[in-house]
Coordinates of C-alpha atoms in Angstrom, one line a residue:
Chain O
X1 CA 0.0 0.0 0.0
X2 CA 2.7 2.4 1.1
X3 CA 5.1 1.4 -1.7
X4 CA 2.2 1.8 -4.1
X5 CA 1.6 5.3 -2.9
X6 CA 5.3 6.0 -3.1
X7 CA 5.3 4.9 -6.8
X8 CA 2.2 6.9 -7.5
X9 CA 3.9 10.0 -6.0
X10 CA 7.1 9.2 -7.9
X11 CA 5.3 9.0 -11.2
X12 CA 3.2 12.1 -10.5
X13 CA 6.2 14.1 -9.5
X14 CA 8.2 13.1 -12.6
X15 CA 5.3 13.9 -14.8
X16 CA 4.9 17.4 -13.2
X17 CA 8.6 18.0 -13.2
X18 CA 9.3 16.9 -16.8
X19 CA 5.9 17.5 -18.4
X20 CA 4.7 20.7 -20.2
X21 CA 5.5 23.7 -18.0
X22 CA 3.1 25.9 -20.0
X23 CA 0.1 23.6 -19.5
X24 CA 0.9 23.2 -15.8
X25 CA 1.2 27.0 -15.3
X26 CA -2.0 27.6 -17.2
X27 CA -4.0 24.9 -15.2
X28 CA -2.7 26.3 -11.9
X29 CA -3.7 29.8 -12.9
X30 CA -7.2 28.7 -13.9
X31 CA -7.6 26.9 -10.5
X32 CA -6.2 30.0 -8.7
X33 CA -8.8 32.3 -10.5
X34 CA -11.6 29.8 -9.7
X35 CA -10.5 29.9 -6.0
X36 CA -10.5 33.7 -6.1
X37 CA -14.0 33.7 -7.5
X38 CA -15.1 31.2 -4.8
X39 CA -13.8 33.4 -2.0
X40 CA -14.3 36.9 -3.4
X41 CA -18.1 37.1 -3.7
X42 CA -18.8 35.6 -0.2
X43 CA -16.2 38.1 1.2
X44 CA -18.1 41.0 -0.4
X45 CA -21.4 39.7 0.8
X46 CA -20.0 39.3 4.3
X47 CA -18.5 42.8 4.0
X48 CA -21.9 44.2 3.1
X49 CA -23.4 42.6 6.2
X50 CA -20.5 43.8 8.4
X51 CA -20.9 47.3 7.0
X52 CA -24.6 47.4 7.6
X53 CA -24.3 46.0 11.1
X54 CA -21.4 48.5 12.0
X55 CA -23.2 51.5 10.5
X56 CA -26.5 50.6 12.2
X57 CA -24.8 50.1 15.6
X58 CA -22.3 53.0 15.4
X59 CA -24.5 55.7 13.8
X60 CA -28.1 54.7 13.5
X61 CA -29.8 52.8 16.3
X62 CA -27.1 51.3 18.6
X63 CA -27.3 47.6 19.4
X64 CA -30.8 47.8 20.7
X65 CA -33.6 50.3 20.4
X66 CA -36.5 50.7 22.9
X67 CA -39.7 52.1 21.2
X68 CA -43.1 53.2 22.6
X69 CA -45.5 50.3 23.1
X70 CA -48.1 49.9 20.4
X71 CA -50.5 52.8 20.1
X72 CA -48.2 55.3 21.8
X73 CA -46.2 57.9 20.0
X74 CA -43.7 58.5 22.7
X75 CA -42.0 56.8 25.6
X76 CA -43.0 58.5 28.9
X77 CA -40.8 58.9 31.9
X78 CA -37.7 58.5 29.9
X79 CA -35.2 59.3 32.7
X80 CA -36.6 56.5 34.9
X81 CA -36.5 54.0 32.1
X82 CA -32.9 55.0 31.2
X83 CA -31.8 54.5 34.8
X84 CA -33.5 51.0 34.9
X85 CA -31.8 49.9 31.6
X86 CA -28.4 51.3 32.5
X87 CA -28.2 49.2 35.7
X88 CA -28.3 46.0 33.6
X89 CA -24.9 44.4 33.4
X90 CA -23.3 44.8 30.0
X91 CA -25.3 47.9 29.0
X92 CA -22.8 50.6 28.5
X93 CA -25.0 53.5 27.5
X94 CA -28.5 54.7 26.6
X95 CA -29.6 57.8 24.6
X96 CA -33.2 59.1 24.1
X97 CA -34.1 60.4 20.7
X98 CA -37.1 62.4 19.6
X99 CA -37.8 61.9 15.9
X100 CA -39.7 64.2 13.6
X101 CA -40.0 64.8 9.9
X102 CA -39.0 68.3 9.1
X103 CA -38.5 70.6 6.2
X104 CA -35.2 72.5 6.0
X105 CA -34.8 75.9 4.2
X106 CA -31.5 77.5 3.2
X107 CA -31.0 80.3 0.7
X108 CA -34.0 79.5 -1.5
X109 CA -33.4 75.7 -1.3
X110 CA -35.5 73.3 0.8
X111 CA -35.2 69.7 1.6
X112 CA -37.5 67.3 3.6
X113 CA -35.7 64.9 5.9
X114 CA -35.5 63.6 9.5
X115 CA -34.7 65.8 12.5
X116 CA -33.6 64.1 15.7
X117 CA -33.6 65.6 19.1
X118 CA -30.7 64.1 21.1
X119 CA -29.1 64.2 24.4
X120 CA -25.5 65.0 23.3
X121 CA -23.8 63.2 26.2
X122 CA -26.0 60.2 26.0
X123 CA -25.5 60.1 22.2
X124 CA -21.7 60.0 22.7
X125 CA -22.1 56.9 24.9
X126 CA -24.2 55.1 22.3
X127 CA -23.3 56.3 18.7
X128 CA -20.0 57.5 17.2
X129 CA -21.5 60.4 15.2
X130 CA -19.5 62.9 17.4
X131 CA -16.3 61.3 16.0
X132 CA -17.3 61.9 12.4
X133 CA -17.6 65.7 12.4
X134 CA -16.1 67.0 9.2
X135 CA -16.6 70.6 10.1
X136 CA -17.5 72.5 13.3
X137 CA -18.4 70.7 16.5
X138 CA -20.9 68.2 18.0
X139 CA -23.8 69.5 20.0
X140 CA -23.5 70.3 23.8
X141 CA -26.2 69.7 26.4
X142 CA -27.1 73.4 26.7
X143 CA -27.4 74.1 23.0
X144 CA -30.8 75.5 22.0
X145 CA -30.2 77.5 18.8
X146 CA -27.8 75.1 17.3
X147 CA -28.1 72.3 14.8
X148 CA -25.7 69.8 13.3
X149 CA -26.5 68.3 9.9
X150 CA -25.3 65.4 7.8
X151 CA -23.0 66.1 4.9
X152 CA -25.5 64.9 2.3
X153 CA -28.2 67.2 3.6
X154 CA -25.7 70.1 3.8
X155 CA -25.0 69.4 0.2
X156 CA -22.7 71.2 -2.2
X157 CA -23.1 74.3 -4.2
X158 CA -24.3 73.7 -7.7
X159 CA -25.2 70.1 -6.9
X160 CA -27.7 68.4 -9.2
X161 CA -31.2 68.5 -7.6
X162 CA -33.7 65.7 -7.5
X163 CA -31.7 63.0 -5.8
X164 CA -31.1 62.9 -2.1
X165 CA -32.3 65.7 0.2
X166 CA -29.7 68.5 -0.2
X167 CA -29.5 72.2 0.9
X168 CA -26.9 72.9 -1.8
X169 CA -23.9 74.0 0.2
X170 CA -24.6 74.7 3.9
X171 CA -21.5 75.6 5.9
X172 CA -20.8 75.8 9.6
X173 CA -22.0 79.1 10.9
X174 CA -24.8 79.4 8.4
X175 CA -28.3 79.7 9.5
X176 CA -31.0 77.4 8.4
X177 CA -34.8 77.4 9.0
X178 CA -36.5 74.3 10.1
X179 CA -40.3 73.7 9.8
X180 CA -41.6 71.3 12.4
X181 CA -44.6 69.0 11.7
X182 CA -46.7 71.0 14.2
X183 CA -46.2 74.1 12.1
X184 CA -43.6 75.7 14.3
X185 CA -40.5 77.1 12.5
X186 CA -37.2 77.8 14.1
X187 CA -33.9 79.2 12.8
X188 CA -30.7 77.4 13.8
X189 CA -27.1 78.2 13.5
X190 CA -25.2 75.3 12.0
X191 CA -22.8 74.2 14.7
X192 CA -21.3 71.2 12.8
X193 CA -21.5 69.0 9.8
X194 CA -20.9 65.2 10.1
X195 CA -20.2 62.5 7.5
X196 CA -20.7 58.9 8.5
X197 CA -21.1 57.5 5.0
X198 CA -24.3 56.0 6.2
X199 CA -27.1 57.1 3.8
X200 CA -29.8 57.4 6.4
X201 CA -27.7 59.3 8.9
X202 CA -26.0 61.7 6.5
X203 CA -29.3 63.0 5.2
X204 CA -30.5 63.8 8.8
X205 CA -30.0 66.7 11.3
X206 CA -29.8 66.8 15.0
X207 CA -30.8 69.4 17.7
X208 CA -30.8 68.8 21.4
X209 CA -33.8 67.1 23.1
X210 CA -34.2 70.2 25.2
X211 CA -34.8 72.3 22.1
X212 CA -37.0 69.7 20.4
X213 CA -39.1 69.0 23.5
X214 CA -39.8 72.7 23.9
X215 CA -40.9 73.0 20.2
X216 CA -43.1 69.9 20.3
X217 CA -44.3 70.4 23.8
X218 CA -42.9 67.2 25.3
X219 CA -41.8 66.6 28.8
X220 CA -39.4 63.8 29.7
X221 CA -40.6 61.9 26.6
X222 CA -38.8 60.3 23.6
X223 CA -39.6 58.6 20.3
X224 CA -36.9 55.9 21.1
X225 CA -34.1 55.1 23.5
X226 CA -31.0 53.8 21.8
X227 CA -29.0 51.2 23.9
X228 CA -25.3 50.4 23.6
X229 CA -24.0 47.0 24.8
X230 CA -20.5 46.1 25.8
X231 CA -20.3 43.3 23.2
X232 CA -21.6 43.2 19.6
X233 CA -23.4 40.1 18.4
X234 CA -25.2 39.3 21.6
X235 CA -28.2 41.6 21.1
X236 CA -30.8 38.8 21.5
X237 CA -29.4 38.0 25.0
X238 CA -29.4 41.6 26.0
X239 CA -32.9 42.0 24.7
X240 CA -34.1 39.1 26.8
X241 CA -32.3 40.6 29.8
X242 CA -34.0 44.0 29.3
X243 CA -37.4 42.4 29.0
X244 CA -36.8 40.4 32.1
X245 CA -36.5 43.7 34.0
X246 CA -40.2 44.2 33.4
X247 CA -39.9 46.9 30.8
X248 CA -43.2 47.3 28.9
X249 CA -41.9 49.1 25.9
X250 CA -41.0 47.4 22.6
X251 CA -37.3 46.3 22.5
X252 CA -35.8 45.6 19.1
X253 CA -32.4 44.5 18.0
X254 CA -30.8 46.6 15.3
X255 CA -31.5 43.8 12.8
X256 CA -35.1 43.7 13.8
X257 CA -35.3 47.5 13.5
X258 CA -34.1 47.2 9.9
X259 CA -37.4 45.4 9.2
X260 CA -35.8 42.3 7.6
X261 CA -34.0 44.3 5.0
X262 CA -30.6 42.8 5.7
X263 CA -32.0 39.3 5.9
X264 CA -33.7 39.7 2.5
X265 CA -30.5 41.2 1.1
X266 CA -28.4 38.4 2.5
X267 CA -30.8 35.8 1.0
X268 CA -30.6 37.4 -2.4
X269 CA -26.8 37.7 -2.2
X270 CA -26.6 34.0 -1.1
X271 CA -28.6 33.0 -4.2
X272 CA -26.2 34.9 -6.4
X273 CA -23.3 33.4 -4.5
X274 CA -24.6 29.9 -4.9
X275 CA -25.0 30.3 -8.6
X276 CA -21.5 31.8 -8.9
X277 CA -20.1 29.0 -6.8
X278 CA -21.8 26.4 -8.9
X279 CA -20.5 27.9 -12.1
X280 CA -17.0 28.1 -10.7
X281 CA -17.0 24.5 -9.6
X282 CA -18.3 23.3 -12.9
X283 CA -15.5 25.3 -14.6
X284 CA -13.0 23.6 -12.3
X285 CA -14.5 20.2 -13.0
X286 CA -14.3 20.8 -16.8
X287 CA -10.8 22.2 -16.7
X288 CA -9.3 19.4 -14.6
X289 CA -11.2 16.8 -16.5
X290 CA -10.0 18.1 -19.9
X291 CA -6.4 18.5 -18.6
X292 CA -6.3 15.0 -17.2
X293 CA -8.2 13.5 -20.1
X294 CA -5.8 14.9 -22.7
X295 CA -2.9 13.9 -20.4
X296 CA -4.1 10.3 -20.1
X297 CA -5.0 10.0 -23.8
X298 CA -1.5 11.3 -24.8
X299 CA 0.0 8.8 -22.4
X300 CA -2.3 5.9 -23.2
X301 CA 0.7 3.9 -24.5
X302 CA 2.7 4.8 -21.5
X303 CA -0.1 3.6 -19.2
X304 CA -0.2 0.4 -21.2
X305 CA 3.5 -0.1 -20.8
X306 CA 3.3 0.6 -17.0
X307 CA 0.7 -2.1 -16.7
X308 CA 2.7 -4.5 -18.9
X309 CA 5.7 -4.2 -16.6
X310 CA 3.7 -5.0 -13.6
X311 CA 2.5 -1.6 -12.2
X312 CA -1.0 -2.0 -10.7
X313 CA -3.8 0.0 -12.3
X314 CA -4.6 1.7 -9.0
X315 CA -1.0 3.0 -8.7
X316 CA -1.4 4.6 -12.2
X317 CA -4.8 6.1 -11.4
X318 CA -3.4 7.4 -8.0
X319 CA -0.5 9.1 -9.8
X320 CA -3.0 11.2 -11.8
X321 CA -5.0 11.9 -8.7
X322 CA -1.8 13.1 -7.0
X323 CA -1.0 15.3 -9.9
X324 CA -4.5 16.9 -9.6
X325 CA -4.0 17.3 -5.8
X326 CA -0.7 19.1 -6.5
X327 CA -2.2 21.3 -9.1
X328 CA -5.1 22.2 -6.9
X329 CA -2.9 22.8 -3.9
X330 CA -0.6 25.1 -5.8
X331 CA -3.6 26.7 -7.5
X332 CA -5.3 27.3 -4.1
X333 CA -2.0 28.8 -2.8
X334 CA -1.7 31.1 -5.8
X335 CA -5.4 31.9 -5.3
X336 CA -4.9 32.9 -1.7
X337 CA -2.1 35.2 -2.8
X338 CA -4.3 36.8 -5.5
X339 CA -7.2 37.1 -3.1
X340 CA -4.9 38.8 -0.6
X341 CA -3.9 41.3 -3.3
X342 CA -7.5 42.0 -4.2
X343 CA -8.5 42.2 -0.5
X344 CA -5.7 44.6 0.2
X345 CA -6.6 46.8 -2.8
X346 CA -10.3 46.8 -1.8
X347 CA -9.4 47.6 1.8
X348 CA -7.5 50.6 0.6
X349 CA -10.1 51.6 -2.0
X350 CA -13.4 50.1 -0.7
X351 CA -16.5 49.6 -2.7
X352 CA -19.1 52.3 -2.0
X353 CA -22.6 51.1 -1.2
X354 CA -25.5 53.2 0.0
X355 CA -25.0 51.8 3.5
X356 CA -21.4 52.9 3.6
X357 CA -18.0 51.7 2.4
X358 CA -17.8 47.9 2.0
X359 CA -14.6 46.1 2.9
X360 CA -14.1 42.5 1.8
X361 CA -14.5 40.3 4.9
X362 CA -12.6 37.1 4.2
X363 CA -13.7 34.5 6.6
X364 CA -11.5 31.5 7.4
X365 CA -14.4 29.2 7.0
X366 CA -15.1 30.5 3.4
X367 CA -11.4 29.8 2.5
X368 CA -11.6 26.3 4.0
X369 CA -14.9 25.6 2.3
X370 CA -13.5 26.8 -1.1
X371 CA -10.4 24.7 -0.7
X372 CA -12.4 21.7 0.3
X373 CA -14.8 22.0 -2.6
X374 CA -12.0 22.7 -5.1
X375 CA -10.1 19.6 -3.9
X376 CA -13.3 17.5 -4.0
X377 CA -14.3 18.4 -7.5
X378 CA -10.7 18.2 -8.8
X379 CA -10.1 14.7 -7.4
X380 CA -13.4 13.5 -9.0
X381 CA -12.6 15.2 -12.3
X382 CA -9.1 13.8 -12.3
X383 CA -10.0 10.3 -11.2
X384 CA -12.6 9.6 -13.9
X385 CA -10.4 10.1 -17.1
X386 CA -7.4 8.3 -15.4
X387 CA -9.6 5.4 -14.4
X388 CA -11.1 5.1 -17.9
X389 CA -7.8 4.9 -19.6
X390 CA -6.1 2.8 -16.9
X391 CA -8.7 0.1 -17.1
X392 CA -8.2 -0.3 -20.9
X393 CA -6.8 -3.5 -22.2
X394 CA -2.9 -3.5 -22.1
X395 CA -2.3 -4.3 -25.8
X396 CA -4.9 -1.8 -27.0
X397 CA -3.3 0.9 -24.8
X398 CA 0.2 0.1 -25.9
X399 CA -0.8 0.1 -29.6
X400 CA -2.3 3.6 -28.8
Chain V
X1 CA 9.0 -23.6 -16.6
X2 CA 6.3 -22.8 -19.1
X3 CA 3.7 -25.3 -20.2
X4 CA 1.2 -24.0 -22.8
X5 CA -1.4 -26.4 -24.1
X6 CA -3.7 -26.1 -27.1
X7 CA -3.6 -22.3 -27.2
X8 CA -6.1 -20.8 -29.6
X9 CA -6.6 -17.1 -30.1
X10 CA -9.3 -15.9 -32.4
X11 CA -9.8 -12.2 -33.1
X12 CA -13.0 -10.8 -34.6
X13 CA -12.4 -8.0 -37.0
X14 CA -15.8 -6.8 -38.1
X15 CA -17.5 -9.9 -39.4
X16 CA -14.2 -11.7 -40.1
X17 CA -12.7 -14.1 -37.6
X18 CA -8.9 -14.3 -37.6
X19 CA -7.2 -17.3 -36.0
X20 CA -3.9 -16.0 -34.7
X21 CA -3.2 -19.2 -32.9
X22 CA -4.9 -22.4 -33.9
X23 CA -3.8 -24.8 -31.2
X24 CA -0.2 -24.3 -30.0
X25 CA 1.3 -26.5 -27.3
X26 CA 4.8 -25.7 -26.1
X27 CA 7.0 -26.4 -23.1
X28 CA 9.9 -24.2 -22.1
X29 CA 12.3 -25.6 -19.5
X30 CA 14.3 -23.5 -17.0
X31 CA 17.4 -22.1 -18.5
X32 CA 16.3 -22.6 -22.1
X33 CA 16.8 -19.9 -24.8
X34 CA 13.9 -20.5 -27.1
X35 CA 13.5 -18.6 -30.4
X36 CA 10.0 -18.3 -31.8
X37 CA 10.2 -17.7 -35.5
X38 CA 7.9 -17.5 -38.5
X39 CA 6.7 -15.2 -41.1
X40 CA 4.7 -12.1 -40.4
X41 CA 1.2 -13.0 -39.2
X42 CA 2.2 -16.5 -38.2
X43 CA 1.1 -15.8 -34.6
X44 CA 4.5 -15.5 -32.9
X45 CA 3.8 -12.2 -31.2
X46 CA 0.3 -13.3 -30.1
X47 CA 1.9 -16.4 -28.5
X48 CA 4.4 -14.2 -26.7
X49 CA 1.7 -11.8 -25.5
X50 CA -0.2 -14.8 -24.0
X51 CA 2.9 -16.2 -22.4
X52 CA 3.7 -12.7 -21.1
X53 CA 0.2 -12.4 -19.6
X54 CA -0.6 -9.4 -21.8
X55 CA -3.4 -11.2 -23.6
X56 CA -5.7 -14.1 -22.9
X57 CA -6.2 -17.0 -25.3
X58 CA -9.6 -17.9 -26.6
X59 CA -9.0 -21.4 -25.3
X60 CA -6.2 -23.5 -24.0
X61 CA -4.1 -23.3 -20.8
X62 CA -0.8 -21.8 -19.7
X63 CA 1.1 -22.8 -16.5
X64 CA 4.2 -21.0 -15.5
X65 CA 6.3 -22.4 -12.7
X66 CA 3.2 -24.5 -11.6
X67 CA 0.8 -21.6 -11.6
X68 CA -2.3 -21.7 -13.8
X69 CA -1.9 -18.1 -14.9
X70 CA -5.1 -17.9 -16.9
X71 CA -7.2 -18.4 -13.7
X72 CA -5.5 -15.4 -12.0
X73 CA -7.4 -12.2 -11.5
X74 CA -6.2 -9.1 -13.3
X75 CA -4.6 -7.9 -10.1
X76 CA -2.7 -11.2 -9.6
X77 CA -1.7 -11.3 -13.2
X78 CA -0.1 -7.8 -12.7
X79 CA 1.7 -9.0 -9.7
X80 CA 2.8 -12.1 -11.5
X81 CA 4.2 -10.0 -14.3
X82 CA 6.0 -7.8 -11.8
X83 CA 7.6 -10.6 -9.8
X84 CA 8.1 -13.5 -12.3
X85 CA 8.3 -12.1 -15.8
X86 CA 10.5 -9.7 -17.7
X87 CA 9.2 -8.3 -21.0
X88 CA 11.3 -6.6 -23.7
X89 CA 9.3 -4.9 -26.4
X90 CA 10.2 -4.4 -30.0
X91 CA 10.1 -0.6 -29.6
X92 CA 11.8 -0.5 -26.2
X93 CA 8.6 0.9 -24.4
X94 CA 10.5 3.1 -22.0
X95 CA 8.8 5.8 -20.0
X96 CA 10.0 9.0 -21.7
X97 CA 9.8 11.2 -18.6
X98 CA 12.2 8.9 -16.7
X99 CA 16.0 8.5 -16.9
X100 CA 17.5 5.2 -17.7
X101 CA 18.1 4.5 -14.1
X102 CA 14.6 5.5 -13.1
X103 CA 13.1 3.3 -15.8
X104 CA 15.0 0.4 -14.4
X105 CA 14.3 0.8 -10.7
X106 CA 10.6 1.7 -11.2
X107 CA 9.4 -1.9 -10.7
X108 CA 11.7 -2.4 -7.8
X109 CA 10.1 0.6 -6.2
X110 CA 6.7 -1.1 -6.6
X111 CA 8.1 -4.2 -4.9
X112 CA 8.9 -2.1 -1.9
X113 CA 12.7 -2.5 -2.1
X114 CA 14.8 -0.1 0.0
X115 CA 16.3 2.9 -1.8
X116 CA 19.9 1.7 -1.4
X117 CA 18.9 -1.8 -2.6
X118 CA 17.1 -0.7 -5.8
X119 CA 19.6 2.0 -6.7
X120 CA 22.5 -0.4 -6.3
X121 CA 20.9 -3.2 -8.2
X122 CA 19.6 -1.0 -11.0
X123 CA 23.0 0.7 -11.4
X124 CA 24.7 -2.7 -11.4
X125 CA 22.4 -4.1 -14.1
X126 CA 22.8 -1.0 -16.2
X127 CA 26.6 -1.3 -15.9
X128 CA 26.3 -5.0 -16.9
X129 CA 24.4 -4.0 -20.1
X130 CA 27.1 -1.4 -20.9
X131 CA 25.3 1.7 -19.8
X132 CA 27.2 2.6 -16.7
X133 CA 27.8 6.1 -18.0
X134 CA 24.3 6.7 -19.4
X135 CA 22.2 6.2 -16.3
X136 CA 21.0 9.8 -16.0
X137 CA 20.0 10.1 -19.6
X138 CA 16.4 10.2 -20.7
X139 CA 15.0 8.2 -23.6
X140 CA 15.4 11.0 -26.1
X141 CA 19.1 11.2 -25.3
X142 CA 19.8 7.5 -25.9
X143 CA 20.4 5.7 -29.2
X144 CA 18.1 2.8 -30.2
X145 CA 20.5 0.2 -29.0
X146 CA 21.0 2.0 -25.7
X147 CA 17.2 2.2 -25.2
X148 CA 16.9 -1.5 -25.8
X149 CA 19.6 -2.2 -23.3
X150 CA 17.7 -0.1 -20.8
X151 CA 14.6 -2.0 -21.6
X152 CA 16.5 -5.3 -21.0
X153 CA 17.9 -4.0 -17.7
X154 CA 14.4 -3.0 -16.7
X155 CA 13.1 -6.5 -17.5
X156 CA 15.9 -8.1 -15.5
X157 CA 15.9 -5.9 -12.4
X158 CA 13.5 -8.1 -10.4
X159 CA 15.3 -11.4 -11.3
X160 CA 12.4 -12.7 -13.4
X161 CA 12.2 -16.5 -13.9
X162 CA 11.4 -15.9 -17.6
X163 CA 12.5 -13.1 -19.9
X164 CA 10.2 -12.6 -22.9
X165 CA 11.5 -10.6 -25.8
X166 CA 9.3 -9.5 -28.8
X167 CA 11.6 -8.9 -31.7
X168 CA 14.0 -6.8 -29.6
X169 CA 16.3 -6.2 -32.5
X170 CA 13.7 -5.2 -35.1
X171 CA 14.5 -1.5 -35.0
X172 CA 18.3 -1.9 -34.6
X173 CA 21.2 -2.1 -37.1
X174 CA 22.9 -5.5 -37.4
X175 CA 25.9 -4.5 -35.2
X176 CA 23.7 -3.3 -32.4
X177 CA 21.4 -6.3 -32.8
X178 CA 24.4 -8.6 -32.4
X179 CA 25.4 -6.9 -29.2
X180 CA 21.9 -7.3 -27.8
X181 CA 21.8 -11.0 -28.8
X182 CA 25.3 -11.5 -27.3
X183 CA 23.9 -9.9 -24.1
X184 CA 20.9 -12.4 -24.1
X185 CA 23.3 -15.3 -24.7
X186 CA 25.5 -14.2 -21.8
X187 CA 22.5 -13.9 -19.5
X188 CA 21.3 -17.3 -20.5
X189 CA 24.7 -18.9 -20.1
X190 CA 26.0 -17.1 -17.0
X191 CA 22.7 -16.7 -15.1
X192 CA 20.8 -19.6 -16.5
X193 CA 18.1 -17.1 -17.5
X194 CA 15.1 -18.6 -19.3
X195 CA 14.5 -16.6 -22.4
X196 CA 11.7 -16.8 -25.0
X197 CA 12.4 -14.5 -27.9
X198 CA 10.4 -13.8 -31.0
X199 CA 12.4 -13.1 -34.2
X200 CA 12.1 -13.3 -37.9
X201 CA 15.8 -12.8 -38.7
X202 CA 17.5 -16.0 -39.9
X203 CA 20.9 -15.2 -38.5
X204 CA 19.4 -15.0 -34.9
X205 CA 19.0 -18.8 -35.0
X206 CA 22.5 -19.5 -34.0
X207 CA 21.8 -17.9 -30.6
X208 CA 18.9 -20.1 -29.6
X209 CA 18.8 -23.5 -27.9
X210 CA 15.6 -24.4 -29.5
X211 CA 13.7 -22.9 -32.4
X212 CA 10.0 -23.0 -32.7
X213 CA 8.7 -22.1 -36.1
X214 CA 5.1 -21.0 -36.4
X215 CA 3.0 -20.9 -39.5
X216 CA -0.7 -19.8 -39.7
X217 CA -1.0 -20.1 -36.0
X218 CA 0.4 -23.6 -35.7
X219 CA 3.8 -25.0 -34.8
X220 CA 5.3 -26.0 -38.1
X221 CA 8.7 -27.1 -36.8
X222 CA 10.6 -27.4 -33.5
X223 CA 14.3 -27.8 -33.8
X224 CA 16.8 -28.4 -30.9
X225 CA 20.2 -26.9 -31.6
X226 CA 23.4 -25.9 -30.0
X227 CA 24.2 -22.3 -29.5
X228 CA 26.9 -21.0 -31.9
X229 CA 25.9 -23.5 -34.6
X230 CA 23.4 -23.1 -37.3
X231 CA 20.6 -25.5 -36.9
X232 CA 20.2 -28.3 -39.4

């Protein structure tokens, strides 16, 4: 058994070493490209999910969001609820938000978007918007006549209209007028402009809860309370924990808040990925099959001679399988190298999606899965033509 | 020892049946150098293929050293070829990707011999066939005569009980042919190597101990002779 494998390895190695270098290099390159294709798309899909999750947690809703129970517009007694939630182990911050649709006016331009009333200190403990100020400053607790707005809403002078809400070039220090849904209008000085690259956030604006409560006539009330947890990925556990404290309001994870959008997107991406994987693997099967088929047909006589001098058919078949394993292993290694190059490039120059910049997220499991499937299909595709020729009658094979 | 009885081999080519062997019985004793001769199409190569376990007869029996080789499974026939037979082909049949030395030690590798053992033995055989300085050359770098010597060395490396040679000199000039036949004669004399060789060259007869002449798939004549003398 062992000596048989030794002979298979010997024949395989000599064939690789002294066979056509061009064919070998081309086959390895094709396998490498198939490997890249197998790993690349899942890494982008994974990157989209990571981006969405990160953007949601860091800029939009935190890890969890507490909303008014059904039928209510606002959460009452916000301070007490915040204190209750903040005493739960693992909860690192809470921030109430008042949400209202508003129309913004600036130098003859207007845009309808979302205005949030926030507690600046609480917001810093939950979201990272304060770290993404591109001009001016973040809000302070005492601010009443100040507003910060997203870079998209601020817009640029001469920008084409009709797309996203844009005020066509608002700068820090400018004054903008805001019309509230209750008919009140206020003029605010722009204290800062932020850019998170999250579509929903960069089209919004923020004033303090103090200011917004006064305009809307609210007292210790909020549209939602954002909750930040110590660890990402355990939102369901924290949600159960919060509910166990007898909180009556609705508690949603950031994924639930998205209304199933991410799950639907992932499902669609997974279908595309499955089709792409299937096509790649079929190409791998066809390439390996053709290479080994041509190889064995060209060496039909040699296979006959090997059998004639007493080399077992299985040793001959195994020598081709070992060649395939070698080609696949080197192809996968080259593929890992190419993929590292593509990943490095896309990390430096990420793909831009509406949810934010998408970095390829190469998971070890995806690499292992791709390697395993490549090896699987290659061995099968290599074995069949080798087996077909090796079982041929000796004299027929020798006569070619 | 080879005992072949009533060997028949019928090929079907389309609707035509060709009788390559029509009932050949033959015994080859240990240490004999038997020449199988005959015109083209007489069945000599077919006989050698059957004795070399490369083909199966339509009917008849073959016993080699007491083993009924026709009843063996394909796997056991392969093992039998590996351990008991040496086969030299008309066109050398070397593995082009391997050097002379690698071609020779390949079958020893299958038998599980240690590296030292198979390298030493293969090199020794190559030296004995006069290729001590050509061991690392590949087939394309060797002349016809040298290639045939490598093929002979390969056939001998596992000490086969029988060496079968199918027109080993067919592609060689007369001087090279003579050196190959001298080599066979030496192996037969010095090592008591049993050799069955197919040939159609008249002048080869002086090397054989016995000459079996086939015609239309049947033994036409069987002549005992002494090496170095032309048969009667």
